[in-house]
Amino acid sequence: MFDKQKMCRLRDIYRSIMELENGMEAAYGLNLNEAMLLCSLSDKGNMTAGEVGECLGLTQSNASKVIRSLEKKGLLRRSLDKNDKRVMHFQLTRAGNEKLSGMDCHSIELPPMLEDL
């Protein structure tokens, strides 16, 4: 059961995450989910939409929105699966790799509350 103290701490964590995301958007033009997807694709090479949702902890609908947003920005591309034409794979484009390389994650200050986590 949540008591008042826990709920207030969750509120503070949520505000800190929003502050972090606002800083990322100002600095790089990416929200937190977009940045996390670029990092994940960089690590894995390619992912299906289902894998994107699972990796980021998003519903299929929200994963599709993040994918679509990065496609519009030219940072990722889709390709058909060779064996199953119903499955799409997503990879970083050259611009996506450049965006990720240009991100200085050390320059983004974590809000104090998030530094302890």
Short mmCIF file of N, CA, C and O in Angstrom, two decimals:
data_model
loop_
_atom_site.label_atom_id
_atom_site.label_comp_id
_atom_site.label_asym_id
_atom_site.label_seq_id
_atom_site.Cartn_x
_atom_site.Cartn_y
_atom_site.Cartn_z
N MET A 1 0.84 -1.18 0.00
CA MET A 1 0.00 0.00 0.00
C MET A 1 0.89 1.24 0.00
O MET A 1 1.91 1.30 0.68
N PHE A 2 0.49 2.23 -0.78
CA PHE A 2 1.24 3.48 -0.86
C PHE A 2 0.81 4.41 0.26
O PHE A 2 -0.37 4.67 0.46
N ASP A 3 1.79 4.92 0.95
CA ASP A 3 1.49 5.95 1.92
C ASP A 3 1.82 7.30 1.30
O ASP A 3 2.36 7.38 0.20
N LYS A 4 1.50 8.34 1.99
CA LYS A 4 1.69 9.70 1.47
C LYS A 4 3.15 9.96 1.12
O LYS A 4 3.46 10.56 0.09
N GLN A 5 4.06 9.51 1.97
CA GLN A 5 5.49 9.74 1.75
C GLN A 5 5.98 9.09 0.45
O GLN A 5 6.72 9.69 -0.32
N LYS A 6 5.54 7.85 0.19
CA LYS A 6 5.94 7.16 -1.04
C LYS A 6 5.37 7.86 -2.26
O LYS A 6 6.04 7.99 -3.28
N MET A 7 4.13 8.30 -2.17
CA MET A 7 3.50 8.97 -3.29
C MET A 7 4.22 10.29 -3.60
O MET A 7 4.46 10.62 -4.76
N CYS A 8 4.61 11.01 -2.57
CA CYS A 8 5.34 12.26 -2.78
C CYS A 8 6.71 11.99 -3.39
O CYS A 8 7.18 12.74 -4.25
N ARG A 9 7.36 10.92 -2.99
CA ARG A 9 8.66 10.56 -3.57
C ARG A 9 8.49 10.20 -5.05
O ARG A 9 9.30 10.60 -5.88
N LEU A 10 7.45 9.44 -5.37
CA LEU A 10 7.17 9.11 -6.77
C LEU A 10 6.91 10.38 -7.59
O LEU A 10 7.38 10.49 -8.72
N ARG A 11 6.19 11.31 -7.03
CA ARG A 11 5.93 12.59 -7.71
C ARG A 11 7.25 13.29 -8.01
O ARG A 11 7.47 13.78 -9.11
N ASP A 12 8.15 13.31 -7.04
CA ASP A 12 9.44 13.97 -7.21
C ASP A 12 10.30 13.26 -8.26
O ASP A 12 10.98 13.91 -9.06
N ILE A 13 10.26 11.94 -8.28
CA ILE A 13 11.00 11.18 -9.29
C ILE A 13 10.43 11.48 -10.67
O ILE A 13 11.17 11.72 -11.63
N TYR A 14 9.12 11.48 -10.79
CA TYR A 14 8.46 11.77 -12.07
C TYR A 14 8.83 13.16 -12.56
O TYR A 14 9.16 13.36 -13.73
N ARG A 15 8.81 14.14 -11.68
CA ARG A 15 9.20 15.51 -12.05
C ARG A 15 10.65 15.56 -12.50
O ARG A 15 11.00 16.27 -13.44
N SER A 16 11.51 14.81 -11.84
CA SER A 16 12.92 14.78 -12.21
C SER A 16 13.11 14.17 -13.60
O SER A 16 13.93 14.64 -14.39
N ILE A 17 12.36 13.12 -13.90
CA ILE A 17 12.44 12.50 -15.22
C ILE A 17 11.94 13.49 -16.28
O ILE A 17 12.54 13.61 -17.36
N MET A 18 10.87 14.21 -15.98
CA MET A 18 10.37 15.21 -16.92
C MET A 18 11.40 16.32 -17.15
O MET A 18 11.60 16.77 -18.27
N GLU A 19 12.09 16.71 -16.10
CA GLU A 19 13.14 17.72 -16.21
C GLU A 19 14.28 17.21 -17.10
O GLU A 19 14.78 17.93 -17.97
N LEU A 20 14.67 15.97 -16.91
CA LEU A 20 15.70 15.35 -17.74
C LEU A 20 15.26 15.31 -19.20
O LEU A 20 16.03 15.66 -20.10
N GLU A 21 14.03 14.91 -19.43
CA GLU A 21 13.53 14.82 -20.80
C GLU A 21 13.48 16.20 -21.46
O GLU A 21 13.85 16.34 -22.63
N ASN A 22 13.07 17.21 -20.72
CA ASN A 22 13.03 18.56 -21.28
C ASN A 22 14.43 19.01 -21.69
O ASN A 22 14.61 19.66 -22.73
N GLY A 23 15.43 18.68 -20.88
CA GLY A 23 16.81 19.01 -21.22
C GLY A 23 17.28 18.29 -22.47
O GLY A 23 17.97 18.86 -23.32
N MET A 24 16.89 17.02 -22.61
CA MET A 24 17.27 16.25 -23.81
C MET A 24 16.62 16.82 -25.06
O MET A 24 17.25 16.92 -26.10
N GLU A 25 15.34 17.19 -24.92
CA GLU A 25 14.65 17.76 -26.08
C GLU A 25 15.28 19.08 -26.50
O GLU A 25 15.45 19.35 -27.69
N ALA A 26 15.63 19.91 -25.52
CA ALA A 26 16.25 21.20 -25.82
C ALA A 26 17.62 21.00 -26.47
O ALA A 26 17.97 21.71 -27.42
N ALA A 27 18.39 20.07 -25.96
CA ALA A 27 19.76 19.88 -26.44
C ALA A 27 19.83 19.10 -27.76
O ALA A 27 20.65 19.41 -28.63
N TYR A 28 18.97 18.09 -27.92
CA TYR A 28 19.11 17.17 -29.05
C TYR A 28 17.87 16.99 -29.91
O TYR A 28 17.90 16.27 -30.90
N GLY A 29 16.76 17.59 -29.52
CA GLY A 29 15.53 17.43 -30.29
C GLY A 29 14.93 16.04 -30.20
O GLY A 29 14.21 15.62 -31.09
N LEU A 30 15.24 15.34 -29.12
CA LEU A 30 14.73 13.98 -28.91
C LEU A 30 14.10 13.87 -27.54
O LEU A 30 14.63 14.41 -26.57
N ASN A 31 12.97 13.16 -27.47
CA ASN A 31 12.43 12.87 -26.15
C ASN A 31 13.15 11.64 -25.59
O ASN A 31 13.97 11.01 -26.28
N LEU A 32 12.87 11.31 -24.37
CA LEU A 32 13.59 10.23 -23.70
C LEU A 32 13.41 8.89 -24.40
O LEU A 32 14.38 8.14 -24.59
N ASN A 33 12.19 8.56 -24.81
CA ASN A 33 11.95 7.29 -25.50
C ASN A 33 12.69 7.23 -26.83
O ASN A 33 13.23 6.18 -27.20
N GLU A 34 12.72 8.35 -27.55
CA GLU A 34 13.45 8.37 -28.82
C GLU A 34 14.94 8.13 -28.60
O GLU A 34 15.57 7.36 -29.31
N ALA A 35 15.51 8.81 -27.61
CA ALA A 35 16.93 8.64 -27.31
C ALA A 35 17.23 7.20 -26.87
O ALA A 35 18.23 6.61 -27.30
N MET A 36 16.37 6.64 -26.04
CA MET A 36 16.58 5.27 -25.59
C MET A 36 16.48 4.28 -26.75
O MET A 36 17.23 3.30 -26.81
N LEU A 37 15.59 4.55 -27.72
CA LEU A 37 15.49 3.66 -28.87
C LEU A 37 16.74 3.77 -29.75
O LEU A 37 17.24 2.74 -30.22
N LEU A 38 17.26 4.97 -29.95
CA LEU A 38 18.50 5.10 -30.72
C LEU A 38 19.62 4.30 -30.06
O LEU A 38 20.36 3.58 -30.74
N CYS A 39 19.75 4.42 -28.76
CA CYS A 39 20.79 3.67 -28.03
C CYS A 39 20.57 2.17 -28.16
O CYS A 39 21.53 1.41 -28.38
N SER A 40 19.33 1.73 -28.03
CA SER A 40 19.03 0.29 -28.13
C SER A 40 19.32 -0.25 -29.51
O SER A 40 19.89 -1.33 -29.66
N LEU A 41 18.95 0.51 -30.54
CA LEU A 41 19.23 0.07 -31.91
C LEU A 41 20.73 0.05 -32.18
O LEU A 41 21.23 -0.80 -32.90
N SER A 42 21.44 0.99 -31.60
CA SER A 42 22.89 1.02 -31.76
C SER A 42 23.51 -0.25 -31.16
O SER A 42 24.43 -0.84 -31.74
N ASP A 43 23.00 -0.68 -30.03
CA ASP A 43 23.50 -1.88 -29.37
C ASP A 43 23.11 -3.15 -30.11
O ASP A 43 23.92 -4.08 -30.24
N LYS A 44 21.87 -3.21 -30.57
CA LYS A 44 21.35 -4.47 -31.12
C LYS A 44 21.43 -4.57 -32.64
O LYS A 44 21.26 -5.65 -33.18
N GLY A 45 21.61 -3.47 -33.32
CA GLY A 45 21.68 -3.49 -34.78
C GLY A 45 20.32 -3.32 -35.44
O GLY A 45 20.14 -2.45 -36.26
N ASN A 46 19.37 -4.16 -35.09
CA ASN A 46 18.01 -3.99 -35.58
C ASN A 46 17.04 -4.62 -34.60
O ASN A 46 17.43 -5.49 -33.82
N MET A 47 15.81 -4.17 -34.66
CA MET A 47 14.77 -4.67 -33.77
C MET A 47 13.44 -4.65 -34.50
O MET A 47 13.22 -3.83 -35.39
N THR A 48 12.54 -5.55 -34.09
CA THR A 48 11.16 -5.51 -34.58
C THR A 48 10.37 -4.55 -33.69
O THR A 48 10.85 -4.15 -32.61
N ALA A 49 9.18 -4.20 -34.11
CA ALA A 49 8.35 -3.30 -33.30
C ALA A 49 8.05 -3.91 -31.94
O ALA A 49 8.07 -3.22 -30.93
N GLY A 50 7.80 -5.20 -31.91
CA GLY A 50 7.55 -5.88 -30.63
C GLY A 50 8.74 -5.81 -29.71
O GLY A 50 8.60 -5.60 -28.50
N GLU A 51 9.93 -5.98 -30.27
CA GLU A 51 11.15 -5.88 -29.47
C GLU A 51 11.36 -4.46 -28.95
O GLU A 51 11.83 -4.27 -27.84
N VAL A 52 11.02 -3.47 -29.78
CA VAL A 52 11.12 -2.08 -29.35
C VAL A 52 10.23 -1.85 -28.14
O VAL A 52 10.65 -1.30 -27.12
N GLY A 53 8.98 -2.28 -28.24
CA GLY A 53 8.05 -2.11 -27.13
C GLY A 53 8.53 -2.80 -25.87
O GLY A 53 8.49 -2.22 -24.78
N GLU A 54 9.00 -4.01 -26.01
CA GLU A 54 9.49 -4.76 -24.86
C GLU A 54 10.73 -4.10 -24.24
O GLU A 54 10.83 -3.96 -23.03
N CYS A 55 11.64 -3.69 -25.08
CA CYS A 55 12.89 -3.09 -24.62
C CYS A 55 12.65 -1.78 -23.86
O CYS A 55 13.27 -1.52 -22.84
N LEU A 56 11.73 -0.96 -24.38
CA LEU A 56 11.46 0.35 -23.77
C LEU A 56 10.34 0.31 -22.74
O LEU A 56 10.06 1.32 -22.10
N GLY A 57 9.67 -0.83 -22.62
CA GLY A 57 8.57 -0.92 -21.67
C GLY A 57 7.34 -0.15 -22.13
O GLY A 57 6.63 0.44 -21.31
N LEU A 58 7.10 -0.16 -23.43
CA LEU A 58 5.98 0.59 -24.02
C LEU A 58 4.93 -0.36 -24.58
O LEU A 58 5.25 -1.49 -24.96
N THR A 59 3.71 0.13 -24.67
CA THR A 59 2.67 -0.62 -25.36
C THR A 59 3.01 -0.62 -26.85
O THR A 59 3.82 0.19 -27.33
N GLN A 60 2.39 -1.50 -27.60
CA GLN A 60 2.62 -1.57 -29.04
C GLN A 60 2.28 -0.23 -29.70
O GLN A 60 3.01 0.24 -30.57
N SER A 61 1.21 0.39 -29.26
CA SER A 61 0.79 1.67 -29.81
C SER A 61 1.83 2.76 -29.55
O SER A 61 2.19 3.52 -30.46
N ASN A 62 2.33 2.84 -28.33
CA ASN A 62 3.33 3.87 -28.01
C ASN A 62 4.67 3.58 -28.69
O ASN A 62 5.36 4.50 -29.11
N ALA A 63 5.03 2.31 -28.81
CA ALA A 63 6.26 1.95 -29.53
C ALA A 63 6.15 2.41 -30.99
O ALA A 63 7.11 2.96 -31.54
N SER A 64 4.99 2.21 -31.59
CA SER A 64 4.77 2.64 -32.98
C SER A 64 4.92 4.15 -33.12
O SER A 64 5.46 4.64 -34.11
N LYS A 65 4.45 4.90 -32.13
CA LYS A 65 4.57 6.36 -32.18
C LYS A 65 6.03 6.80 -32.12
O LYS A 65 6.44 7.71 -32.84
N VAL A 66 6.81 6.15 -31.27
CA VAL A 66 8.24 6.49 -31.16
C VAL A 66 8.95 6.14 -32.46
O VAL A 66 9.73 6.93 -32.99
N ILE A 67 8.65 4.97 -33.01
CA ILE A 67 9.25 4.54 -34.27
C ILE A 67 8.90 5.54 -35.38
O ILE A 67 9.77 6.00 -36.13
N ARG A 68 7.64 5.87 -35.48
CA ARG A 68 7.17 6.80 -36.52
C ARG A 68 7.86 8.17 -36.40
O ARG A 68 8.28 8.76 -37.38
N SER A 69 8.00 8.64 -35.17
CA SER A 69 8.64 9.92 -34.94
C SER A 69 10.10 9.91 -35.42
O SER A 69 10.55 10.85 -36.09
N LEU A 70 10.83 8.84 -35.10
CA LEU A 70 12.22 8.76 -35.52
C LEU A 70 12.35 8.56 -37.03
O LEU A 70 13.31 9.04 -37.64
N GLU A 71 11.38 7.88 -37.62
CA GLU A 71 11.37 7.74 -39.08
C GLU A 71 11.19 9.11 -39.74
O GLU A 71 11.89 9.44 -40.69
N LYS A 72 10.26 9.91 -39.21
CA LYS A 72 10.02 11.25 -39.77
C LYS A 72 11.25 12.13 -39.65
O LYS A 72 11.49 12.99 -40.50
N LYS A 73 12.03 11.91 -38.61
CA LYS A 73 13.25 12.68 -38.41
C LYS A 73 14.41 12.12 -39.23
O LYS A 73 15.51 12.67 -39.24
N GLY A 74 14.17 11.01 -39.92
CA GLY A 74 15.20 10.39 -40.76
C GLY A 74 16.27 9.66 -39.98
O GLY A 74 17.37 9.42 -40.49
N LEU A 75 15.97 9.28 -38.72
CA LEU A 75 16.97 8.66 -37.86
C LEU A 75 16.91 7.14 -37.84
O LEU A 75 17.83 6.49 -37.36
N LEU A 76 15.82 6.57 -38.35
CA LEU A 76 15.76 5.12 -38.49
C LEU A 76 14.97 4.76 -39.73
O LEU A 76 14.24 5.57 -40.28
N ARG A 77 15.19 3.54 -40.18
CA ARG A 77 14.49 3.04 -41.37
C ARG A 77 13.96 1.65 -41.08
O ARG A 77 14.42 0.97 -40.17
N ARG A 78 13.00 1.26 -41.87
CA ARG A 78 12.40 -0.07 -41.73
C ARG A 78 12.72 -0.92 -42.94
O ARG A 78 12.92 -0.40 -44.03
N SER A 79 12.76 -2.21 -42.70
CA SER A 79 12.95 -3.15 -43.80
C SER A 79 12.12 -4.39 -43.50
O SER A 79 11.86 -4.72 -42.35
N LEU A 80 11.70 -5.05 -44.56
CA LEU A 80 10.91 -6.28 -44.43
C LEU A 80 11.79 -7.44 -44.00
O LEU A 80 12.95 -7.55 -44.42
N ASP A 81 11.22 -8.31 -43.20
CA ASP A 81 11.89 -9.56 -42.83
C ASP A 81 12.01 -10.42 -44.08
O ASP A 81 11.07 -10.50 -44.89
N LYS A 82 13.12 -11.07 -44.25
CA LYS A 82 13.35 -11.89 -45.44
C LYS A 82 12.44 -13.11 -45.50
O LYS A 82 12.07 -13.58 -46.56
N ASN A 83 12.08 -13.64 -44.32
CA ASN A 83 11.28 -14.86 -44.27
C ASN A 83 9.80 -14.62 -44.04
O ASN A 83 8.98 -15.43 -44.45
N ASP A 84 9.46 -13.54 -43.37
CA ASP A 84 8.06 -13.26 -43.04
C ASP A 84 7.76 -11.81 -43.38
O ASP A 84 8.15 -10.89 -42.66
N LYS A 85 7.09 -11.58 -44.48
CA LYS A 85 6.84 -10.23 -44.99
C LYS A 85 5.91 -9.41 -44.09
O LYS A 85 5.73 -8.23 -44.30
N ARG A 86 5.34 -10.04 -43.07
CA ARG A 86 4.51 -9.29 -42.12
C ARG A 86 5.35 -8.61 -41.04
O ARG A 86 4.86 -7.74 -40.33
N VAL A 87 6.61 -8.98 -40.94
CA VAL A 87 7.48 -8.48 -39.87
C VAL A 87 8.40 -7.39 -40.41
O VAL A 87 9.03 -7.55 -41.46
N MET A 88 8.45 -6.28 -39.70
CA MET A 88 9.34 -5.18 -40.05
C MET A 88 10.50 -5.13 -39.07
O MET A 88 10.33 -5.38 -37.88
N HIS A 89 11.66 -4.80 -39.59
CA HIS A 89 12.85 -4.60 -38.77
C HIS A 89 13.23 -3.12 -38.87
O HIS A 89 13.08 -2.51 -39.93
N PHE A 90 13.75 -2.59 -37.79
CA PHE A 90 14.13 -1.18 -37.75
C PHE A 90 15.61 -1.07 -37.44
O PHE A 90 16.12 -1.77 -36.57
N GLN A 91 16.29 -0.20 -38.19
CA GLN A 91 17.72 0.04 -38.01
C GLN A 91 17.96 1.55 -38.01
O GLN A 91 17.18 2.31 -38.56
N LEU A 92 19.10 1.93 -37.45
CA LEU A 92 19.51 3.33 -37.50
C LEU A 92 19.94 3.67 -38.92
O LEU A 92 20.55 2.86 -39.61
N THR A 93 19.63 4.89 -39.34
CA THR A 93 20.16 5.40 -40.59
C THR A 93 21.52 6.03 -40.29
O THR A 93 21.92 6.13 -39.12
N ARG A 94 22.18 6.49 -41.32
CA ARG A 94 23.45 7.20 -41.11
C ARG A 94 23.20 8.42 -40.23
O ARG A 94 23.96 8.70 -39.30
N ALA A 95 22.10 9.13 -40.50
CA ALA A 95 21.76 10.31 -39.69
C ALA A 95 21.48 9.91 -38.23
O ALA A 95 21.83 10.64 -37.30
N GLY A 96 20.87 8.74 -38.03
CA GLY A 96 20.62 8.25 -36.67
C GLY A 96 21.92 7.96 -35.94
O GLY A 96 22.07 8.30 -34.76
N ASN A 97 22.86 7.34 -36.63
CA ASN A 97 24.17 7.08 -36.03
C ASN A 97 24.90 8.37 -35.72
O ASN A 97 25.54 8.50 -34.67
N GLU A 98 24.81 9.34 -36.63
CA GLU A 98 25.46 10.63 -36.40
C GLU A 98 24.83 11.37 -35.22
O GLU A 98 25.53 11.97 -34.42
N LYS A 99 23.51 11.32 -35.13
CA LYS A 99 22.81 11.97 -34.01
C LYS A 99 23.26 11.35 -32.70
O LYS A 99 23.59 12.06 -31.75
N LEU A 100 23.32 10.04 -32.66
CA LEU A 100 23.73 9.34 -31.45
C LEU A 100 25.19 9.65 -31.12
O LEU A 100 25.53 9.90 -29.96
N SER A 101 26.04 9.68 -32.12
CA SER A 101 27.46 10.00 -31.90
C SER A 101 27.64 11.43 -31.41
O SER A 101 28.57 11.71 -30.65
N GLY A 102 26.76 12.32 -31.85
CA GLY A 102 26.86 13.73 -31.47
C GLY A 102 26.29 14.04 -30.11
O GLY A 102 26.44 15.16 -29.61
N MET A 103 25.64 13.07 -29.52
CA MET A 103 25.05 13.30 -28.20
C MET A 103 26.12 13.13 -27.13
O MET A 103 26.76 12.10 -27.04
N ASP A 104 26.32 14.17 -26.37
CA ASP A 104 27.27 14.10 -25.27
C ASP A 104 26.46 13.85 -24.00
O ASP A 104 26.03 14.78 -23.33
N CYS A 105 26.24 12.58 -23.73
CA CYS A 105 25.39 12.21 -22.59
C CYS A 105 25.96 12.71 -21.26
O CYS A 105 25.22 12.90 -20.31
N HIS A 106 27.27 12.92 -21.22
CA HIS A 106 27.88 13.41 -19.98
C HIS A 106 27.56 14.87 -19.73
O HIS A 106 27.66 15.34 -18.61
N SER A 107 27.16 15.58 -20.80
CA SER A 107 26.86 17.00 -20.62
C SER A 107 25.44 17.23 -20.11
O SER A 107 25.11 18.33 -19.68
N ILE A 108 24.61 16.20 -20.15
CA ILE A 108 23.25 16.33 -19.64
C ILE A 108 23.30 16.06 -18.14
O ILE A 108 23.67 14.97 -17.71
N GLU A 109 22.94 17.06 -17.40
CA GLU A 109 22.97 16.90 -15.94
C GLU A 109 21.74 16.14 -15.48
O GLU A 109 20.61 16.49 -15.84
N LEU A 110 21.98 15.12 -14.70
CA LEU A 110 20.87 14.41 -14.07
C LEU A 110 20.36 15.26 -12.92
O LEU A 110 21.16 15.81 -12.15
N PRO A 111 19.05 15.38 -12.81
CA PRO A 111 18.52 16.04 -11.62
C PRO A 111 19.01 15.30 -10.38
O PRO A 111 19.17 14.08 -10.40
N PRO A 112 19.31 16.03 -9.31
CA PRO A 112 19.89 15.41 -8.10
C PRO A 112 19.15 14.16 -7.64
O PRO A 112 19.78 13.18 -7.24
N MET A 113 17.83 14.16 -7.71
CA MET A 113 17.08 12.99 -7.23
C MET A 113 17.40 11.75 -8.03
O MET A 113 17.44 10.65 -7.51
N LEU A 114 17.68 11.91 -9.33
CA LEU A 114 17.96 10.75 -10.19
C LEU A 114 19.39 10.27 -10.04
O LEU A 114 19.68 9.12 -10.35
N GLU A 115 20.29 11.12 -9.59
CA GLU A 115 21.68 10.70 -9.40
C GLU A 115 21.79 9.61 -8.35
O GLU A 115 22.67 8.77 -8.42
N ASP A 116 20.91 9.62 -7.39
CA ASP A 116 20.96 8.64 -6.30
C ASP A 116 20.38 7.29 -6.69
O ASP A 116 20.59 6.31 -6.00
N LEU A 117 19.65 7.24 -7.79
CA LEU A 117 18.97 5.99 -8.17
C LEU A 117 19.88 5.04 -8.89
O LEU A 117 20.73 5.29 -9.60
#
